[in-house]
mmCIF file of C-alpha atoms and ligand atoms in Angstrom:
data_model
loop_
_atom_site.group_PDB
_atom_site.id
_atom_site.type_symbol
_atom_site.label_atom_id
_atom_site.label_comp_id
_atom_site.label_asym_id
_atom_site.label_seq_id
_atom_site.Cartn_x
_atom_site.Cartn_y
_atom_site.Cartn_z
ATOM 1 C CA UNK A 1 20.102 28.021 196.945
ATOM 2 C CA UNK A 2 17.474 25.601 198.628
ATOM 3 C CA UNK A 3 15.578 27.516 201.546
ATOM 4 C CA UNK A 4 13.521 25.725 204.265
ATOM 5 C CA UNK A 5 11.054 28.225 205.799
ATOM 6 C CA UNK A 6 9.649 26.839 209.372
ATOM 7 C CA UNK A 7 6.022 28.291 209.966
ATOM 8 C CA UNK A 8 5.551 29.229 206.335
ATOM 9 C CA UNK A 9 1.927 28.792 206.401
ATOM 10 C CA UNK A 10 1.593 31.374 208.912
ATOM 11 C CA UNK A 11 1.111 35.315 208.646
ATOM 12 C CA UNK A 12 4.725 36.477 208.248
ATOM 13 C CA UNK A 13 6.386 33.249 206.960
ATOM 14 C CA UNK A 14 3.913 32.839 204.120
ATOM 15 C CA UNK A 15 4.511 36.354 202.971
ATOM 16 C CA UNK A 16 8.213 35.424 202.917
ATOM 17 C CA UNK A 17 7.503 32.523 200.659
ATOM 18 C CA UNK A 18 5.509 34.402 198.464
ATOM 19 C CA UNK A 19 8.241 37.304 198.297
ATOM 20 C CA UNK A 20 10.886 34.271 197.858
ATOM 21 C CA UNK A 21 8.822 32.841 194.793
ATOM 22 C CA UNK A 22 8.299 36.327 193.271
ATOM 23 C CA UNK A 23 4.635 36.776 194.333
ATOM 24 C CA UNK A 24 4.870 39.240 197.190
ATOM 25 C CA UNK A 25 2.059 41.706 198.718
ATOM 26 C CA UNK A 26 3.930 44.663 198.070
ATOM 27 C CA UNK A 27 6.138 46.021 195.023
ATOM 28 C CA UNK A 28 8.999 43.436 194.399
ATOM 29 C CA UNK A 29 11.286 46.426 193.924
ATOM 30 C CA UNK A 30 14.030 46.890 196.270
ATOM 31 C CA UNK A 31 13.748 43.239 197.600
ATOM 32 C CA UNK A 32 16.921 41.664 197.356
ATOM 33 C CA UNK A 33 17.164 38.913 194.624
ATOM 34 C CA UNK A 34 17.507 35.712 196.515
ATOM 35 C CA UNK A 35 16.331 33.338 193.743
ATOM 36 C CA UNK A 36 15.675 30.124 195.702
ATOM 37 C CA UNK A 37 16.096 26.937 193.383
ATOM 38 C CA UNK A 38 13.665 25.289 195.972
ATOM 39 C CA UNK A 39 11.360 26.547 198.964
ATOM 40 C CA UNK A 40 10.266 23.989 201.334
ATOM 41 C CA UNK A 41 7.702 24.879 203.994
ATOM 42 C CA UNK A 42 7.706 22.979 207.218
ATOM 43 C CA UNK A 43 4.640 23.807 209.283
ATOM 44 C CA UNK A 44 2.359 21.851 211.945
ATOM 45 C CA UNK A 45 -0.696 23.866 210.673
ATOM 46 C CA UNK A 46 -1.600 24.732 214.366
ATOM 47 C CA UNK A 47 -4.931 27.041 214.584
ATOM 48 C CA UNK A 48 -2.647 29.867 212.904
ATOM 49 C CA UNK A 49 -1.288 28.121 210.039
ATOM 50 C CA UNK A 50 -3.479 28.155 206.964
ATOM 51 C CA UNK A 51 -2.389 26.548 203.700
ATOM 52 C CA UNK A 52 -4.802 29.109 201.786
ATOM 53 C CA UNK A 53 -2.178 31.650 202.757
ATOM 54 C CA UNK A 54 -0.081 29.940 200.044
ATOM 55 C CA UNK A 55 -2.481 29.921 197.339
ATOM 56 C CA UNK A 56 -0.671 32.644 195.236
ATOM 57 C CA UNK A 57 2.285 30.324 194.930
ATOM 58 C CA UNK A 58 0.737 27.029 195.256
ATOM 59 C CA UNK A 59 1.408 25.917 191.697
ATOM 60 C CA UNK A 60 5.013 26.900 191.630
ATOM 61 C CA UNK A 61 7.169 24.081 190.809
ATOM 62 C CA UNK A 62 9.854 25.239 193.398
ATOM 63 C CA UNK A 63 7.615 24.872 196.607
ATOM 64 C CA UNK A 64 7.454 21.762 198.546
ATOM 65 C CA UNK A 65 5.022 21.806 201.707
ATOM 66 C CA UNK A 66 5.789 19.233 204.663
ATOM 67 C CA UNK A 67 3.143 19.374 207.368
ATOM 68 C CA UNK A 68 5.195 18.469 210.565
ATOM 69 C CA UNK A 69 6.133 19.586 214.163
ATOM 70 C CA UNK A 70 9.470 21.342 214.360
ATOM 71 C CA UNK A 71 9.628 19.398 217.943
ATOM 72 C CA UNK A 72 10.016 16.205 216.154
ATOM 73 C CA UNK A 73 13.551 15.495 215.694
ATOM 74 C CA UNK A 74 13.369 12.584 213.195
ATOM 75 C CA UNK A 75 11.249 14.549 210.863
ATOM 76 C CA UNK A 76 13.336 17.902 211.412
ATOM 77 C CA UNK A 77 16.288 15.659 210.747
ATOM 78 C CA UNK A 78 15.182 14.734 207.399
ATOM 79 C CA UNK A 79 13.816 17.919 206.155
ATOM 80 C CA UNK A 80 16.847 19.874 207.096
ATOM 81 C CA UNK A 81 19.239 17.540 205.465
ATOM 82 C CA UNK A 82 18.736 18.988 201.858
ATOM 83 C CA UNK A 83 18.783 22.658 202.690
ATOM 84 C CA UNK A 84 21.613 25.628 202.341
ATOM 85 C CA UNK A 85 19.432 28.159 204.471
ATOM 86 C CA UNK A 86 16.974 27.686 207.307
ATOM 87 C CA UNK A 87 14.435 30.665 207.769
ATOM 88 C CA UNK A 88 12.827 30.057 211.107
ATOM 89 C CA UNK A 89 9.571 31.762 211.596
ATOM 90 C CA UNK A 90 7.646 28.830 213.382
ATOM 91 C CA UNK A 91 6.320 29.663 216.870
ATOM 92 C CA UNK A 92 3.404 30.180 219.126
ATOM 93 C CA UNK A 93 2.986 33.645 218.506
ATOM 94 C CA UNK A 94 -0.104 35.293 220.646
ATOM 95 C CA UNK A 95 0.739 37.002 223.934
ATOM 96 C CA UNK A 96 -2.798 36.515 225.358
ATOM 97 C CA UNK A 97 -2.716 32.806 224.745
ATOM 98 C CA UNK A 98 0.485 32.449 226.742
ATOM 99 C CA UNK A 99 -0.985 34.268 229.597
ATOM 100 C CA UNK A 100 -3.537 31.361 229.629
ATOM 101 C CA UNK A 101 -1.327 28.296 228.965
ATOM 102 C CA UNK A 102 2.374 28.749 228.567
ATOM 103 C CA UNK A 103 3.356 25.108 227.931
ATOM 104 C CA UNK A 104 2.987 25.134 223.943
ATOM 105 C CA UNK A 105 5.157 28.445 223.936
ATOM 106 C CA UNK A 106 7.892 26.815 225.819
ATOM 107 C CA UNK A 107 7.746 23.662 223.736
ATOM 108 C CA UNK A 108 7.503 25.046 220.236
ATOM 109 C CA UNK A 109 9.372 28.274 220.711
ATOM 110 C CA UNK A 110 12.288 27.032 222.984
ATOM 111 C CA UNK A 111 12.562 22.937 222.194
ATOM 112 C CA UNK A 112 11.234 23.372 218.612
ATOM 113 C CA UNK A 113 14.111 26.026 218.005
ATOM 114 C CA UNK A 114 16.834 23.779 219.750
ATOM 115 C CA UNK A 115 15.612 20.671 217.574
ATOM 116 C CA UNK A 116 16.013 22.925 214.300
ATOM 117 C CA UNK A 117 19.611 24.144 215.345
ATOM 118 C CA UNK A 118 20.869 20.866 216.302
ATOM 119 C CA UNK A 119 19.743 19.358 212.697
ATOM 120 C CA UNK A 120 21.360 22.539 211.188
ATOM 121 C CA UNK A 121 24.558 21.931 213.206
ATOM 122 C CA UNK A 122 24.680 17.969 212.080
ATOM 123 C CA UNK A 123 24.013 18.844 208.412
ATOM 124 C CA UNK A 124 26.219 22.017 208.172
ATOM 125 C CA UNK A 125 23.340 24.059 206.890
ATOM 126 C CA UNK A 126 24.948 27.420 205.583
ATOM 127 C CA UNK A 127 22.960 29.817 207.275
ATOM 128 C CA UNK A 128 20.022 29.804 210.040
ATOM 129 C CA UNK A 129 17.964 32.855 210.231
ATOM 130 C CA UNK A 130 15.929 33.394 213.413
ATOM 131 C CA UNK A 131 13.075 35.458 213.258
ATOM 132 C CA UNK A 132 12.343 37.193 216.622
ATOM 133 C CA UNK A 133 10.453 40.133 218.059
ATOM 134 C CA UNK A 134 11.084 43.382 219.895
ATOM 135 C CA UNK A 135 9.165 42.168 222.735
ATOM 136 C CA UNK A 136 12.111 40.495 224.029
ATOM 137 C CA UNK A 137 13.486 43.577 225.496
ATOM 138 C CA UNK A 138 10.447 44.097 227.839
ATOM 139 C CA UNK A 139 9.298 48.027 227.804
ATOM 140 C CA UNK A 140 10.916 51.220 227.329
ATOM 141 C CA UNK A 141 9.359 54.708 228.262
ATOM 142 C CA UNK A 142 11.499 56.737 226.215
ATOM 143 C CA UNK A 143 14.170 56.360 223.582
ATOM 144 C CA UNK A 144 14.863 53.033 221.678
ATOM 145 C CA UNK A 145 16.754 49.846 222.162
ATOM 146 C CA UNK A 146 19.984 48.955 220.431
ATOM 147 C CA UNK A 147 20.770 45.394 219.611
ATOM 148 C CA UNK A 148 22.808 44.836 222.398
ATOM 149 C CA UNK A 149 20.370 45.842 225.161
ATOM 150 C CA UNK A 150 19.937 43.252 227.923
ATOM 151 C CA UNK A 151 16.584 41.131 227.380
ATOM 152 C CA UNK A 152 13.884 41.741 230.001
ATOM 153 C CA UNK A 153 10.737 39.989 228.526
ATOM 154 C CA UNK A 154 7.477 40.310 230.369
ATOM 155 C CA UNK A 155 5.214 37.692 229.175
ATOM 156 C CA UNK A 156 5.552 34.040 228.692
ATOM 157 C CA UNK A 157 5.527 34.369 224.908
ATOM 158 C CA UNK A 158 8.174 36.915 224.955
ATOM 159 C CA UNK A 159 10.182 35.076 227.649
ATOM 160 C CA UNK A 160 10.179 31.837 225.331
ATOM 161 C CA UNK A 161 11.179 33.867 222.314
ATOM 162 C CA UNK A 162 14.094 35.414 224.289
ATOM 163 C CA UNK A 163 14.897 31.808 225.212
ATOM 164 C CA UNK A 164 15.360 30.786 221.804
ATOM 165 C CA UNK A 165 17.345 34.058 220.629
ATOM 166 C CA UNK A 166 19.727 33.203 223.194
ATOM 167 C CA UNK A 167 20.050 29.701 222.195
ATOM 168 C CA UNK A 168 20.498 30.574 218.545
ATOM 169 C CA UNK A 169 23.303 33.002 219.288
ATOM 170 C CA UNK A 170 24.924 30.401 221.512
ATOM 171 C CA UNK A 171 24.740 27.848 218.788
ATOM 172 C CA UNK A 172 27.110 30.785 216.910
ATOM 173 C CA UNK A 173 29.308 31.147 219.597
ATOM 174 C CA UNK A 174 29.881 27.535 220.586
ATOM 175 C CA UNK A 175 29.892 25.656 217.304
ATOM 176 C CA UNK A 176 30.447 28.635 215.039
ATOM 177 C CA UNK A 177 27.100 28.268 213.283
ATOM 178 C CA UNK A 178 26.046 30.852 210.757
ATOM 179 C CA UNK A 179 23.401 32.219 212.843
ATOM 180 C CA UNK A 180 21.563 35.832 212.409
ATOM 181 C CA UNK A 181 18.666 37.024 214.450
ATOM 182 C CA UNK A 182 15.936 39.484 213.218
ATOM 183 C CA UNK A 183 13.789 41.409 215.957
ATOM 184 C CA UNK A 184 11.048 42.803 214.296
ATOM 185 C CA UNK A 185 8.005 45.237 215.681
ATOM 186 C CA UNK A 186 4.532 44.750 215.721
ATOM 187 C CA UNK A 187 3.541 43.498 212.131
ATOM 188 C CA UNK A 188 0.252 44.017 210.327
ATOM 189 C CA UNK A 189 -1.229 43.177 206.800
ATOM 190 C CA UNK A 190 -3.399 40.677 205.040
ATOM 191 C CA UNK A 191 -3.473 36.936 206.194
ATOM 192 C CA UNK A 192 -3.072 37.871 209.865
ATOM 193 C CA UNK A 193 -5.048 35.541 212.151
ATOM 194 C CA UNK A 194 -8.018 37.550 213.223
ATOM 195 C CA UNK A 195 -6.864 37.321 217.025
ATOM 196 C CA UNK A 196 -4.259 39.952 216.723
ATOM 197 C CA UNK A 197 -5.368 43.530 217.198
ATOM 198 C CA UNK A 198 -5.591 44.792 213.859
ATOM 199 C CA UNK A 199 -7.405 42.096 212.096
ATOM 200 C CA UNK A 200 -9.437 41.456 215.106
ATOM 201 C CA UNK A 201 -10.834 44.964 215.165
ATOM 202 C CA UNK A 202 -11.391 45.182 211.411
ATOM 203 C CA UNK A 203 -13.201 41.895 211.171
ATOM 204 C CA UNK A 204 -15.409 42.659 214.214
ATOM 205 C CA UNK A 205 -16.104 46.235 212.835
ATOM 206 C CA UNK A 206 -16.892 45.009 209.218
ATOM 207 C CA UNK A 207 -19.319 42.342 211.215
ATOM 208 C CA UNK A 208 -21.099 45.439 212.882
ATOM 209 C CA UNK A 209 -19.627 44.404 216.216
ATOM 210 C CA UNK A 210 -17.574 46.209 219.031
ATOM 211 C CA UNK A 211 -13.885 46.137 219.879
ATOM 212 C CA UNK A 212 -12.188 45.519 223.124
ATOM 213 C CA UNK A 213 -9.566 48.292 224.055
ATOM 214 C CA UNK A 214 -7.070 47.330 226.834
ATOM 215 C CA UNK A 215 -6.639 49.675 229.863
ATOM 216 C CA UNK A 216 -6.352 53.288 228.888
ATOM 217 C CA UNK A 217 -5.433 52.494 225.528
ATOM 218 C CA UNK A 218 -2.111 54.274 225.814
ATOM 219 C CA UNK A 219 0.174 51.640 225.090
ATOM 220 C CA UNK A 220 2.511 52.383 222.367
ATOM 221 C CA UNK A 221 3.777 50.121 219.366
ATOM 222 C CA UNK A 222 5.628 50.800 216.097
ATOM 223 C CA UNK A 223 3.553 49.354 213.122
ATOM 224 C CA UNK A 224 5.405 47.575 210.317
ATOM 225 C CA UNK A 225 3.855 46.301 207.264
ATOM 226 C CA UNK A 226 4.325 42.195 206.862
ATOM 227 C CA UNK A 227 5.926 43.075 203.347
ATOM 228 C CA UNK A 228 8.635 45.629 204.756
ATOM 229 C CA UNK A 229 9.237 43.043 207.498
ATOM 230 C CA UNK A 230 9.853 40.261 204.974
ATOM 231 C CA UNK A 231 12.084 42.735 203.012
ATOM 232 C CA UNK A 232 14.035 43.155 206.191
ATOM 233 C CA UNK A 233 14.421 39.605 206.997
ATOM 234 C CA UNK A 234 15.619 38.807 203.247
ATOM 235 C CA UNK A 235 18.426 41.466 203.683
ATOM 236 C CA UNK A 236 19.626 39.936 206.626
ATOM 237 C CA UNK A 237 19.634 36.362 204.943
ATOM 238 C CA UNK A 238 21.492 37.531 202.068
ATOM 239 C CA UNK A 239 23.907 40.182 203.757
ATOM 240 C CA UNK A 240 23.626 39.886 207.493
ATOM 241 C CA UNK A 241 26.894 39.260 209.681
ATOM 242 C CA UNK A 242 26.971 35.963 211.316
ATOM 243 C CA UNK A 243 26.294 35.979 215.037
ATOM 244 C CA UNK A 244 24.584 39.620 214.760
ATOM 245 C CA UNK A 245 21.088 40.695 215.508
ATOM 246 C CA UNK A 246 19.044 43.198 213.270
ATOM 247 C CA UNK A 247 16.024 45.243 214.079
ATOM 248 C CA UNK A 248 13.271 45.826 211.656
ATOM 249 C CA UNK A 249 10.760 48.422 212.163
ATOM 250 C CA UNK A 250 8.162 50.568 210.285
ATOM 251 C CA UNK A 251 8.711 54.026 211.996
ATOM 252 C CA UNK A 252 5.713 54.967 212.979
ATOM 253 C CA UNK A 253 4.535 54.616 216.782
ATOM 254 C CA UNK A 254 1.003 54.742 217.762
ATOM 255 C CA UNK A 255 -0.855 54.593 221.061
ATOM 256 C CA UNK A 256 -3.742 51.769 221.067
ATOM 257 C CA UNK A 257 -6.163 54.555 221.258
ATOM 258 C CA UNK A 258 -4.668 56.377 218.125
ATOM 259 C CA UNK A 259 -4.749 52.976 216.184
ATOM 260 C CA UNK A 260 -8.418 52.501 217.238
ATOM 261 C CA UNK A 261 -9.288 55.895 216.045
ATOM 262 C CA UNK A 262 -7.637 54.969 212.463
ATOM 263 C CA UNK A 263 -9.532 51.456 212.219
ATOM 264 C CA UNK A 264 -12.867 53.053 213.224
ATOM 265 C CA UNK A 265 -12.618 55.723 210.401
ATOM 266 C CA UNK A 266 -11.278 53.129 207.720
ATOM 267 C CA UNK A 267 -14.427 51.203 208.668
ATOM 268 C CA UNK A 268 -16.848 54.118 208.982
ATOM 269 C CA UNK A 269 -17.590 53.178 212.440
ATOM 270 C CA UNK A 270 -17.750 55.444 215.715
ATOM 271 C CA UNK A 271 -16.215 55.422 219.267
ATOM 272 C CA UNK A 272 -19.499 53.947 220.431
ATOM 273 C CA UNK A 273 -18.292 50.487 219.161
ATOM 274 C CA UNK A 274 -15.180 50.707 221.484
ATOM 275 C CA UNK A 275 -15.733 48.746 224.541
ATOM 276 C CA UNK A 276 -12.955 49.403 227.310
ATOM 277 C CA UNK A 277 -11.847 46.274 229.094
ATOM 278 C CA UNK A 278 -9.481 45.385 232.007
ATOM 279 C CA UNK A 279 -5.566 45.758 230.994
ATOM 280 C CA UNK A 280 -3.686 42.613 229.899
ATOM 281 C CA UNK A 281 -1.646 41.013 232.739
ATOM 282 C CA UNK A 282 2.038 42.297 232.496
ATOM 283 C CA UNK A 283 1.094 44.739 229.654
ATOM 284 C CA UNK A 284 4.159 46.465 228.156
ATOM 285 C CA UNK A 285 3.827 50.011 227.853
ATOM 286 C CA UNK A 286 5.982 50.871 224.978
ATOM 287 C CA UNK A 287 8.363 49.277 222.466
ATOM 288 C CA UNK A 288 10.871 50.979 220.358
ATOM 289 C CA UNK A 289 13.569 49.640 218.277
ATOM 290 C CA UNK A 290 16.617 51.576 216.997
ATOM 291 C CA UNK A 291 17.266 50.533 213.376
ATOM 292 C CA UNK A 292 20.567 52.102 212.541
ATOM 293 C CA UNK A 293 22.167 48.944 212.030
ATOM 294 C CA UNK A 294 19.957 47.461 209.432
ATOM 295 C CA UNK A 295 19.608 50.941 207.711
ATOM 296 C CA UNK A 296 23.423 51.565 207.653
ATOM 297 C CA UNK A 297 24.881 48.206 206.921
ATOM 298 C CA UNK A 298 22.188 46.645 204.548
ATOM 299 C CA UNK A 299 20.292 49.806 203.356
ATOM 300 C CA UNK A 300 16.851 48.867 204.765
ATOM 301 C CA UNK A 301 14.048 51.487 204.665
ATOM 302 C CA UNK A 302 10.403 50.752 205.081
ATOM 303 C CA UNK A 303 8.518 51.253 201.759
ATOM 304 C CA UNK A 304 4.963 51.086 202.969
ATOM 305 C CA UNK A 305 3.527 53.973 205.147
ATOM 306 C CA UNK A 306 1.210 53.125 207.881
ATOM 307 C CA UNK A 307 -1.932 55.029 206.278
ATOM 308 C CA UNK A 308 -1.443 53.450 202.957
ATOM 309 C CA UNK A 309 -0.688 50.079 204.654
ATOM 310 C CA UNK A 310 -3.873 50.270 206.824
ATOM 311 C CA UNK A 311 -6.052 51.218 204.197
ATOM 312 C CA UNK A 312 -4.883 48.467 201.894
ATOM 313 C CA UNK A 313 -5.072 45.982 204.916
ATOM 314 C CA UNK A 314 -8.791 47.060 205.678
ATOM 315 C CA UNK A 315 -9.733 46.736 202.028
ATOM 316 C CA UNK A 316 -8.194 43.192 201.765
ATOM 317 C CA UNK A 317 -10.399 42.103 204.633
ATOM 318 C CA UNK A 318 -13.244 43.547 203.177
ATOM 319 C CA UNK A 319 -12.731 41.765 200.111
ATOM 320 C CA UNK A 320 -11.794 38.384 201.646
ATOM 321 C CA UNK A 321 -14.368 37.276 203.926
ATOM 322 C CA UNK A 322 -13.905 34.088 202.822
ATOM 323 C CA UNK A 323 -10.662 33.647 204.288
ATOM 324 C CA UNK A 324 -11.690 35.065 207.801
ATOM 325 C CA UNK A 325 -15.196 34.118 208.367
ATOM 326 C CA UNK A 326 -14.398 30.312 209.149
ATOM 327 C CA UNK A 327 -11.351 31.370 211.126
ATOM 328 C CA UNK A 328 -13.701 33.542 213.488
ATOM 329 C CA UNK A 329 -16.244 30.955 213.804
ATOM 330 C CA UNK A 330 -13.729 28.110 214.977
ATOM 331 C CA UNK A 331 -10.757 30.088 216.495
ATOM 332 C CA UNK A 332 -9.187 26.934 217.935
ATOM 333 C CA UNK A 333 -8.704 25.481 214.509
HETATM 334 P P1 NAD B 1 1.675 32.825 213.177
HETATM 335 O O1 NAD B 1 1.037 32.393 214.622
HETATM 336 O O2 NAD B 1 0.668 33.687 212.092
HETATM 337 O O3 NAD B 1 2.246 31.750 212.275
HETATM 338 C C1 NAD B 1 3.022 30.802 213.103
HETATM 339 C C2 NAD B 1 3.035 29.468 212.065
HETATM 340 O O4 NAD B 1 3.920 28.423 212.846
HETATM 341 C C3 NAD B 1 1.605 28.915 211.888
HETATM 342 O O5 NAD B 1 1.915 28.620 210.396
HETATM 343 C C4 NAD B 1 1.876 27.727 212.599
HETATM 344 O O6 NAD B 1 1.069 26.476 212.032
HETATM 345 C C5 NAD B 1 3.508 27.114 212.698
HETATM 346 N N1 NAD B 1 3.885 26.670 213.853
HETATM 347 C C6 NAD B 1 3.481 26.895 215.162
HETATM 348 N N2 NAD B 1 4.026 25.754 216.085
HETATM 349 C C7 NAD B 1 4.594 24.825 215.278
HETATM 350 C C8 NAD B 1 5.390 23.608 215.390
HETATM 351 N N3 NAD B 1 5.606 23.156 216.481
HETATM 352 N N4 NAD B 1 5.973 23.235 214.292
HETATM 353 C C9 NAD B 1 5.758 23.528 213.040
HETATM 354 N N5 NAD B 1 4.969 24.714 212.699
HETATM 355 C C10 NAD B 1 4.526 25.281 213.851
HETATM 356 O O7 NAD B 1 2.598 33.882 213.260
HETATM 357 P P2 NAD B 1 3.503 34.944 212.836
HETATM 358 O O8 NAD B 1 2.757 36.372 213.195
HETATM 359 O O9 NAD B 1 3.486 34.990 211.427
HETATM 360 O O10 NAD B 1 4.780 35.268 213.430
HETATM 361 C C11 NAD B 1 6.070 34.421 212.926
HETATM 362 C C12 NAD B 1 7.145 34.805 213.585
HETATM 363 O O11 NAD B 1 7.505 36.055 213.600
HETATM 364 C C13 NAD B 1 7.204 34.261 214.934
HETATM 365 O O12 NAD B 1 8.185 33.564 215.293
HETATM 366 C C14 NAD B 1 7.070 35.645 215.892
HETATM 367 O O13 NAD B 1 7.370 35.272 217.139
HETATM 368 C C15 NAD B 1 7.746 36.479 214.955
HETATM 369 N N6 NAD B 1 7.304 37.891 215.205
HETATM 370 C C16 NAD B 1 5.864 38.073 214.977
HETATM 371 C C17 NAD B 1 5.471 39.661 215.104
HETATM 372 C C18 NAD B 1 4.014 40.052 214.771
HETATM 373 O O14 NAD B 1 3.674 40.988 214.965
HETATM 374 N N7 NAD B 1 3.323 39.050 214.394
HETATM 375 C C19 NAD B 1 6.274 40.668 215.223
HETATM 376 C C20 NAD B 1 7.828 40.205 215.381
HETATM 377 C C21 NAD B 1 8.114 39.038 215.078
#
């Protein structure tokens, strides 16, 4: 099996590559044996892509790295040609950036996905795994979304992801392509660019600085370790039903205020380091995924509980300043 991973130098994509090549962050036990013959990473290396994320597998002879844009039809056509499976992570991924400038989100997330789907269709690629997010559903005050819930995205980021999900599913319905879609919840762990809340707060606190807490801090998110997110995607890649959507979640919901409390404790800091800031525009109050389908059909269960995962993540940022200090100094890349 020859696997193409788009966005494989990013946070989640790089864990997927490490997992495919037998060097994941978490225990490999319980991970489906996909045993790829080759893994190609196609990544533009935007500000959030970092070749250092692939250091643990850099010398694996099965790995090939192509620097390039998923919106470039000629390049994508060439790269897709020799692959049996595409696992598509590449995206503009930060909600706050989409609020100040939506254009790259529409270009990469919608046009880039369509460019890949067209190439996969031309070359008869065996399976297309489209990696998406719980944010496509909007906000839910109580209960949880099932996979058939209509999409109602709130931000330009989530709207562009919803557009790409619908395109991927349309290629299944129109052309009979073997497409599966995953929608994961808020993901955390090592190698996450320090603009997202957990690495931003942890690195600010480790540097003796303050952390900005949006609004009343009451927004609720489910937290999923990056290793568990990738285990879920691997199960879907191997056993998911074509044309279906699968939810992947960690199982622990926290308000941002509760999360902040845990991070302060882990970094030996007090509430005096928290600065309340005006709420994010269009800020979704709560996300919550029903994970019955992936649990019952594919046997998925998260393996890393939040307390342990957060402690290990804080430890990783403490011990890997050389990874994140240059990114904080020049966040535009
Ligand atoms: P990330 O920003 O860390 O990584 C994105 C990667 O895509 C980077 O390596 C970047 O260089 C690459 N990329 C961006 N534009 C590109 C282009 N035009 N061509 C080629 N490569 C390009 O993001 P992430 O957090 O790892 O997210 C990966 C995927 O998972 C995204 O599709 C995102 O929507 C989805 N997702 C993320 C989360 C989360 O909490 N981070 C949760 C659910 C789903």
